[in-house]
GROMACS .gro file of C-alpha atoms in nm:
model
  383
    1MET     CA    1   9.784   6.539  12.594
    2MET     CA    2   9.509   6.363  12.397
    3CYS     CA    3   9.333   6.557  12.121
    4PRO     CA    4   9.081   6.488  11.843
    5SER     CA    5   9.294   6.276  11.617
    6PHE     CA    6   9.350   6.248  11.248
    7VAL     CA    7   9.161   5.943  11.124
    8ALA     CA    8   9.445   5.729  10.994
    9PRO     CA    9   9.370   5.470  10.725
   10GLU     CA   10   9.448   5.108  10.807
   11SER     CA   11   9.738   5.104  10.563
   12LEU     CA   12   9.911   5.388  10.750
   13LEU     CA   13   9.847   5.222  11.086
   14MET     CA   14  10.004   4.906  10.944
   15VAL     CA   15  10.320   5.100  10.853
   16ARG     CA   16  10.327   5.263  11.198
   17ASP     CA   17  10.303   4.920  11.361
   18ALA     CA   18  10.591   4.794  11.146
   19PHE     CA   19  10.806   5.084  11.266
   20ARG     CA   20  10.716   5.008  11.627
   21GLU     CA   21  10.813   4.644  11.583
   22GLU     CA   22  11.162   4.766  11.494
   23GLY     CA   23  11.176   4.996  11.799
   24PHE     CA   24  11.086   5.318  11.614
   25ASP     CA   25  10.774   5.531  11.588
   26LEU     CA   26  10.586   5.730  11.329
   27ARG     CA   27  10.404   6.056  11.408
   28LEU     CA   28  10.209   6.323  11.221
   29VAL     CA   29  10.388   6.656  11.213
   30GLY     CA   30  10.347   7.017  11.108
   31GLY     CA   31  10.054   7.152  10.911
   32CYS     CA   32   9.841   6.840  10.923
   33VAL     CA   33   9.852   6.847  11.305
   34ARG     CA   34   9.765   7.216  11.311
   35ASP     CA   35   9.472   7.168  11.072
   36THR     CA   36   9.346   6.863  11.260
   37LEU     CA   37   9.341   7.062  11.584
   38LEU     CA   38   9.134   7.328  11.404
   39GLY     CA   39   8.885   7.062  11.295
   40GLN     CA   40   8.992   7.092  10.931
   41THR     CA   41   9.085   6.818  10.685
   42PRO     CA   42   9.458   6.847  10.603
   43ASN     CA   43   9.553   6.895  10.239
   44ASP     CA   44   9.876   6.701  10.290
   45VAL     CA   45   9.971   6.446  10.554
   46ASP     CA   46  10.337   6.462  10.657
   47LEU     CA   47  10.500   6.241  10.917
   48HIS     CA   48  10.834   6.210  11.089
   49THR     CA   49  11.014   5.914  11.239
   50ASP     CA   50  11.310   5.843  11.463
   51ALA     CA   51  11.433   5.584  11.210
   52THR     CA   52  11.705   5.695  10.968
   53PRO     CA   53  11.628   5.694  10.594
   54GLU     CA   54  11.818   5.364  10.556
   55GLU     CA   55  11.626   5.202  10.844
   56SER     CA   56  11.299   5.337  10.704
   57ALA     CA   57  11.373   5.206  10.354
   58GLN     CA   58  11.439   4.858  10.493
   59ILE     CA   59  11.091   4.861  10.651
   60TYR     CA   60  10.927   4.975  10.326
   61GLU     CA   61  11.111   4.702  10.135
   62ARG     CA   62  11.002   4.437  10.386
   63LEU     CA   63  10.641   4.552  10.351
   64LYS     CA   64  10.680   4.558   9.970
   65LEU     CA   65  10.563   4.919   9.954
   66ARG     CA   66  10.627   5.162   9.673
   67TRP     CA   67  10.860   5.433   9.800
   68ILE     CA   68  11.036   5.723   9.630
   69PRO     CA   69  11.349   5.897   9.767
   70THR     CA   70  11.205   6.242   9.686
   71GLY     CA   71  11.417   6.435   9.937
   72ILE     CA   72  11.660   6.172  10.050
   73ASP     CA   73  11.942   6.425  10.104
   74HIS     CA   74  11.728   6.575  10.378
   75GLY     CA   75  11.580   6.249  10.500
   76THR     CA   76  11.244   6.259  10.320
   77ILE     CA   77  11.091   5.954  10.153
   78THR     CA   78  10.753   5.953   9.981
   79VAL     CA   79  10.552   5.638  10.046
   80VAL     CA   80  10.249   5.534   9.839
   81LEU     CA   81   9.969   5.364  10.031
   82ASP     CA   82   9.642   5.273   9.858
   83GLY     CA   83   9.704   5.542   9.597
   84GLU     CA   84   9.773   5.815   9.857
   85THR     CA   85  10.119   5.965   9.906
   86TYR     CA   86  10.279   6.042  10.242
   87GLU     CA   87  10.608   6.224  10.300
   88ILE     CA   88  10.790   6.060  10.590
   89THR     CA   89  11.104   6.238  10.711
   90SER     CA   90  11.368   6.121  10.956
   91LEU     CA   91  11.422   6.336  11.264
   92ARG     CA   92  11.690   6.597  11.190
   93ARG     CA   93  11.894   6.876  11.333
   94ASP     CA   94  12.050   7.157  11.129
   95VAL     CA   95  12.428   7.146  11.131
   96SER     CA   96  12.468   7.460  10.919
   97THR     CA   97  12.251   7.689  10.705
   98ASP     CA   98  12.313   7.967  10.455
   99GLY     CA   99  11.970   8.129  10.463
  100ARG     CA  100  11.838   7.902  10.189
  101ARG     CA  101  11.968   7.546  10.234
  102ALA     CA  102  12.058   7.347  10.542
  103VAL     CA  103  12.308   7.071  10.606
  104VAL     CA  104  12.140   6.823  10.839
  105GLU     CA  105  12.226   6.526  11.054
  106TYR     CA  106  11.985   6.268  11.187
  107THR     CA  107  11.880   6.238  11.547
  108ARG     CA  108  11.655   6.022  11.765
  109ASP     CA  109  11.534   6.326  11.960
  110TRP     CA  110  11.176   6.425  11.873
  111ARG     CA  111  11.205   6.764  12.043
  112VAL     CA  112  11.518   6.858  11.848
  113ASP     CA  113  11.336   6.794  11.521
  114LEU     CA  114  11.041   7.011  11.626
  115GLU     CA  115  11.277   7.282  11.750
  116ARG     CA  116  11.424   7.337  11.403
  117ARG     CA  117  11.084   7.429  11.255
  118ASP     CA  118  10.960   7.783  11.199
  119PHE     CA  119  10.651   7.865  11.406
  120THR     CA  120  10.511   7.712  11.722
  121ILE     CA  121  10.181   7.633  11.546
  122ASN     CA  122  10.379   7.426  11.293
  123SER     CA  123  10.600   7.261  11.555
  124MET     CA  124  10.356   7.010  11.700
  125SER     CA  125  10.343   6.639  11.631
  126MET     CA  126  10.078   6.381  11.705
  127SER     CA  127  10.068   6.007  11.734
  128LEU     CA  128   9.822   5.826  11.512
  129ASP     CA  129   9.628   5.758  11.832
  130GLY     CA  130   9.578   6.130  11.899
  131GLU     CA  131   9.848   6.201  12.158
  132LEU     CA  132   9.980   6.555  12.107
  133TYR     CA  133  10.349   6.647  12.150
  134ASP     CA  134  10.367   7.022  12.193
  135PRO     CA  135  10.692   7.134  12.360
  136PHE     CA  136  10.662   7.498  12.242
  137ASP     CA  137  10.296   7.569  12.329
  138GLY     CA  138  10.178   7.572  11.970
  139LEU     CA  139   9.823   7.477  12.067
  140ARG     CA  140   9.802   7.775  12.303
  141ASP     CA  141   9.925   8.007  12.028
  142LEU     CA  142   9.686   7.853  11.775
  143ARG     CA  143   9.392   7.918  12.008
  144SER     CA  144   9.515   8.271  12.082
  145GLY     CA  145   9.576   8.365  11.719
  146VAL     CA  146   9.951   8.415  11.770
  147VAL     CA  147  10.206   8.325  11.502
  148ARG     CA  148  10.531   8.307  11.695
  149PHE     CA  149  10.872   8.176  11.595
  150VAL     CA  150  11.018   7.881  11.781
  151GLY     CA  151  11.300   8.025  11.991
  152ASP     CA  152  11.496   8.327  11.869
  153PRO     CA  153  11.315   8.483  11.567
  154TYR     CA  154  11.638   8.642  11.438
  155GLU     CA  155  11.803   8.298  11.429
  156ARG     CA  156  11.502   8.124  11.276
  157ILE     CA  157  11.496   8.380  10.995
  158ARG     CA  158  11.871   8.366  10.941
  159GLU     CA  159  11.836   7.991  10.882
  160ASP     CA  160  11.584   8.049  10.600
  161TYR     CA  161  11.494   8.401  10.488
  162LEU     CA  162  11.176   8.280  10.320
  163ARG     CA  163  11.036   8.254  10.673
  164ILE     CA  164  10.990   8.631  10.657
  165LEU     CA  165  10.718   8.592  10.393
  166ARG     CA  166  10.580   8.286  10.570
  167LEU     CA  167  10.532   8.503  10.880
  168TYR     CA  168  10.286   8.725  10.693
  169ARG     CA  169  10.118   8.434  10.519
  170PHE     CA  170  10.054   8.237  10.837
  171THR     CA  171   9.953   8.548  11.032
  172GLY     CA  172   9.701   8.626  10.761
  173ARG     CA  173   9.554   8.279  10.796
  174PHE     CA  174   9.586   8.197  11.166
  175GLY     CA  175   9.686   8.512  11.354
  176LYS     CA  176   9.514   8.822  11.483
  177GLU     CA  177   9.809   9.054  11.421
  178VAL     CA  178  10.177   9.023  11.340
  179ASP     CA  179  10.375   8.927  11.651
  180GLU     CA  180  10.593   9.226  11.745
  181ASP     CA  181  10.909   9.024  11.819
  182ALA     CA  182  10.870   8.842  11.489
  183ARG     CA  183  10.804   9.167  11.307
  184ARG     CA  184  11.116   9.336  11.441
  185ALA     CA  185  11.326   9.035  11.339
  186ALA     CA  186  11.169   9.029  10.990
  187THR     CA  187  11.239   9.399  10.939
  188TYR     CA  188  11.596   9.364  11.063
  189ARG     CA  189  11.668   9.059  10.844
  190ARG     CA  190  11.466   9.172  10.538
  191ALA     CA  191  11.768   9.216  10.308
  192GLY     CA  192  11.814   8.838  10.315
  193LEU     CA  193  11.502   8.799  10.102
  194ASP     CA  194  11.696   8.911   9.796
  195SER     CA  195  11.898   8.588   9.821
  196ILE     CA  196  11.587   8.368   9.792
  197SER     CA  197  11.489   8.214   9.459
  198VAL     CA  198  11.219   8.422   9.294
  199GLU     CA  199  11.002   8.114   9.235
  200ARG     CA  200  10.980   8.062   9.611
  201VAL     CA  201  10.893   8.428   9.658
  202TRP     CA  202  10.598   8.396   9.416
  203SER     CA  203  10.488   8.073   9.586
  204GLU     CA  204  10.452   8.267   9.913
  205MET     CA  205  10.326   8.596   9.770
  206ARG     CA  206  10.044   8.432   9.576
  207ARG     CA  207   9.916   8.284   9.904
  208ILE     CA  208   9.956   8.610  10.095
  209VAL     CA  209   9.767   8.807   9.829
  210SER     CA  210   9.479   8.556   9.816
  211GLY     CA  211   9.472   8.476  10.189
  212PRO     CA  212   9.183   8.545  10.428
  213ARG     CA  213   9.326   8.879  10.543
  214SER     CA  214   9.509   8.966  10.225
  215PRO     CA  215   9.479   9.347  10.212
  216SER     CA  216   9.597   9.408  10.569
  217MET     CA  217   9.880   9.154  10.539
  218VAL     CA  218  10.001   9.304  10.211
  219ASN     CA  219   9.988   9.648  10.371
  220GLU     CA  220  10.193   9.539  10.672
  221LEU     CA  221  10.437   9.343  10.456
  222TYR     CA  222  10.515   9.647  10.242
  223GLU     CA  223  10.544   9.873  10.543
  224ASP     CA  224  10.793   9.636  10.707
  225LEU     CA  225  10.990   9.522  10.402
  226TRP     CA  226  10.989   9.829  10.176
  227GLY     CA  227  11.315   9.874   9.989
  228ILE     CA  228  11.374   9.504   9.926
  229LYS     CA  229  11.424   9.455   9.553
  230VAL     CA  230  11.250   9.118   9.529
  231ILE     CA  231  10.908   9.255   9.636
  232GLY     CA  232  10.914   9.524   9.370
  233GLU     CA  233  10.941   9.900   9.354
  234ARG     CA  234  10.574  10.000   9.353
  235TRP     CA  235  10.330  10.023   9.642
  236PRO     CA  236  10.009   9.834   9.572
  237ASP     CA  237   9.671  10.006   9.577
  238PHE     CA  238   9.539   9.870   9.907
  239LEU     CA  239   9.189  10.014   9.869
  240ASP     CA  240   9.132   9.853   9.528
  241LEU     CA  241   9.288   9.530   9.654
  242HIS     CA  242   9.055   9.525   9.954
  243ASP     CA  243   8.755   9.590   9.729
  244ALA     CA  244   8.842   9.315   9.480
  245HIS     CA  245   8.933   9.063   9.753
  246SER     CA  246   8.565   9.042   9.850
  247ARG     CA  247   8.481   8.916   9.501
  248THR     CA  248   8.774   8.698   9.395
  249LYS     CA  249   9.051   8.504   9.564
  250ASP     CA  250   9.245   8.443   9.243
  251PRO     CA  251   9.602   8.558   9.321
  252VAL     CA  252   9.680   8.665   8.964
  253SER     CA  253   9.365   8.876   8.941
  254LEU     CA  254   9.441   9.035   9.277
  255MET     CA  255   9.794   9.114   9.163
  256ALA     CA  256   9.647   9.288   8.857
  257VAL     CA  257   9.413   9.492   9.076
  258GLY     CA  258   9.666   9.577   9.344
  259TRP     CA  259   9.969   9.652   9.126
  260LYS     CA  260   9.787   9.728   8.798
  261LEU     CA  261  10.020   9.781   8.500
  262TYR     CA  262  10.325   9.698   8.714
  263ALA     CA  263  10.185   9.353   8.801
  264PRO     CA  264  10.300   9.171   8.483
  265HIS     CA  265  10.653   9.296   8.549
  266LEU     CA  266  10.641   9.154   8.903
  267LEU     CA  267  10.508   8.817   8.789
  268THR     CA  268  10.775   8.801   8.521
  269GLN     CA  269  11.039   8.886   8.782
  270TRP     CA  270  10.903   8.608   9.006
  271LYS     CA  271  10.905   8.362   8.714
  272ALA     CA  272  10.535   8.290   8.732
  273SER     CA  273  10.395   8.057   8.465
  274ARG     CA  274  10.330   8.185   8.115
  275ASP     CA  275   9.953   8.140   8.166
  276GLU     CA  276   9.968   8.344   8.488
  277ILE     CA  277  10.165   8.625   8.325
  278ASP     CA  278   9.929   8.634   8.023
  279GLN     CA  279   9.623   8.649   8.249
  280CYS     CA  280   9.784   8.923   8.457
  281ARG     CA  281   9.880   9.127   8.151
  282TYR     CA  282   9.526   9.102   8.013
  283LEU     CA  283   9.352   9.198   8.340
  284ALA     CA  284   9.600   9.472   8.425
  285GLY     CA  285   9.529   9.615   8.080
  286MET     CA  286   9.174   9.680   8.194
  287PHE     CA  287   9.309   9.967   8.405
  288LYS     CA  288   9.402  10.162   8.095
  289GLY     CA  289   9.145  10.436   8.060
  290TYR     CA  290   8.993  10.320   7.733
  291LYS     CA  291   8.940   9.964   7.860
  292ARG     CA  292   8.772  10.034   8.193
  293ASP     CA  293   8.425   9.962   8.053
  294ALA     CA  294   8.511   9.630   7.887
  295ASP     CA  295   8.218   9.389   7.855
  296PRO     CA  296   8.313   9.033   7.966
  297TYR     CA  297   8.052   8.885   7.730
  298ARG     CA  298   8.192   9.078   7.434
  299GLU     CA  299   8.548   8.991   7.536
  300MET     CA  300   8.460   8.621   7.509
  301ALA     CA  301   8.260   8.640   7.189
  302VAL     CA  302   8.466   8.897   6.997
  303TYR     CA  303   8.818   8.858   7.136
  304ASN     CA  304   8.805   8.487   7.224
  305ILE     CA  305   8.927   8.523   7.582
  306SER     CA  306   8.872   8.223   7.807
  307ARG     CA  307   8.571   8.195   8.035
  308LYS     CA  308   8.806   8.200   8.334
  309TRP     CA  309   8.951   8.534   8.230
  310ALA     CA  310   8.604   8.671   8.160
  311LEU     CA  311   8.483   8.569   8.506
  312GLU     CA  312   8.784   8.728   8.670
  313LEU     CA  313   8.727   9.043   8.464
  314ALA     CA  314   8.364   9.047   8.579
  315ALA     CA  315   8.477   9.018   8.942
  316ILE     CA  316   8.730   9.300   8.903
  317MET     CA  317   8.466   9.521   8.742
  318ASP     CA  318   8.219   9.444   9.023
  319MET     CA  319   7.962   9.303   8.783
  320GLU     CA  320   7.633   9.219   8.952
  321PRO     CA  321   7.638   8.864   9.101
  322LEU     CA  322   7.340   8.763   8.886
  323HIS     CA  323   7.519   8.862   8.566
  324ARG     CA  324   7.835   8.683   8.681
  325ALA     CA  325   7.628   8.369   8.743
  326VAL     CA  326   7.485   8.391   8.389
  327LEU     CA  327   7.836   8.439   8.250
  328GLU     CA  328   7.945   8.108   8.405
  329THR     CA  329   7.709   7.913   8.178
  330TRP     CA  330   7.662   8.153   7.887
  331GLU     CA  331   7.687   7.971   7.555
  332VAL     CA  332   7.930   8.177   7.352
  333PRO     CA  333   7.777   8.249   7.008
  334THR     CA  334   7.978   8.154   6.701
  335PHE     CA  335   8.089   8.436   6.474
  336PRO     CA  336   7.932   8.347   6.136
  337VAL     CA  337   8.199   8.493   5.905
  338SER     CA  338   8.533   8.324   5.835
  339GLY     CA  339   8.844   8.435   5.657
  340TYR     CA  340   8.750   8.201   5.375
  341ASP     CA  341   8.429   8.404   5.323
  342LEU     CA  342   8.638   8.716   5.264
  343ILE     CA  343   8.865   8.536   5.019
  344ARG     CA  344   8.565   8.407   4.826
  345ALA     CA  345   8.433   8.764   4.812
  346GLY     CA  346   8.756   8.866   4.639
  347MET     CA  347   8.964   9.007   4.925
  348LYS     CA  348   9.332   8.927   4.920
  349PRO     CA  349   9.510   8.838   5.247
  350GLY     CA  350   9.685   9.140   5.394
  351PRO     CA  351   9.644   9.414   5.657
  352LEU     CA  352   9.291   9.494   5.537
  353TYR     CA  353   9.193   9.131   5.586
  354GLY     CA  354   9.235   9.133   5.967
  355VAL     CA  355   9.095   9.485   6.006
  356THR     CA  356   8.781   9.383   5.819
  357LEU     CA  357   8.723   9.076   6.036
  358ASP     CA  358   8.764   9.285   6.352
  359ARG     CA  359   8.518   9.545   6.223
  360LEU     CA  360   8.264   9.277   6.138
  361ARG     CA  361   8.298   9.116   6.480
  362LEU     CA  362   8.219   9.448   6.646
  363LYS     CA  363   7.915   9.505   6.425
  364TRP     CA  364   7.798   9.154   6.506
  365ALA     CA  365   7.841   9.219   6.880
  366ASP     CA  366   7.654   9.552   6.851
  367SER     CA  367   7.361   9.363   6.699
  368GLY     CA  368   7.342   9.142   7.005
  369TYR     CA  369   7.515   8.863   6.808
  370THR     CA  370   7.213   8.834   6.577
  371MET     CA  371   7.350   8.951   6.240
  372SER     CA  372   7.379   8.664   5.993
  373ARG     CA  373   7.668   8.584   5.765
  374ASP     CA  374   7.489   8.736   5.466
  375GLU     CA  375   7.405   9.055   5.656
  376LEU     CA  376   7.765   9.095   5.767
  377MET     CA  377   7.909   9.023   5.424
  378LYS     CA  378   7.701   9.309   5.280
  379GLN     CA  379   7.918   9.537   5.495
  380VAL     CA  380   8.238   9.417   5.322
  381ASP     CA  381   8.405   9.638   5.061
  382VAL     CA  382   8.669   9.437   4.879
  383GLY     CA  383   8.776   9.736   4.673
   0.00000   0.00000   0.00000
């Protein structure tokens, strides 16, 4: 079947031709095929080949290409062409799996390689000339909004339990509703998620939470998987999450809204980055009663939070779009008093020192950031 094809650069066509000269082929596979069929530009371009890693490496050496054995144990080599990177993987079959890792062997059978993948919409390949190879009707499912496992969903999940979370992520992006067969298998196999590395869980959850149909997918995920330790012990607030999702797609901000004061614990459990945890802790703190009316402008000027955090705070608080637009370019005023000014006035460093600076910052903010250094210093009592 011929379809609108990915526009391959000449350098990639040259590599494909070199493979064909040796009796092999090179085809696009997975997400880039799916996105191309949807008329979208793929973020990453992955390919597979019926040449083994050793045979592939010989071709790259002959062409004097830069190549990196990034996943050589599983047949993946990264090739650099005109500054762009392409992951090219030898056709494989799974010999054994433990729910996280697979032992593979190489094959020349294109169908076998597609058969080991998760969903039909991800199990299509395409020649660089636009010929589609679709043995599991992925194009039909893509057009129908169905995210369906290749073959037996219970077996596909047993091979890699992370596919449970991927089911909800891909349904949120490409599906109309969670496939019932897939859902039953996910619920039955859900305990396997606790064996997955927490970093991989966060990698999937951050995309589910920020995806196009985030609130409904999070709702269904928790209904189906409740009781699994790795997804936490608190139900998110779906109404607040739905409300905030219309104003921000930042996954950390949405975690703070949906899980509130429990969110930093979850992100710590999932080993999110320090910046992500700090942002989450700050935004979740806004749900404490005394902070609900925080002013993003004041937070930047008085408490030195980043513009990014201030913008996310504004989105969470449902600040008017016009005010949020102003906040994006607002020139943060400079507080005119320094610690050195207090020392020169006779104040010794100590607890009173920091309290005084904080009090002066608030007075300055209350004045609309207009009070001068001299006016502020008149408010200082050095005892």
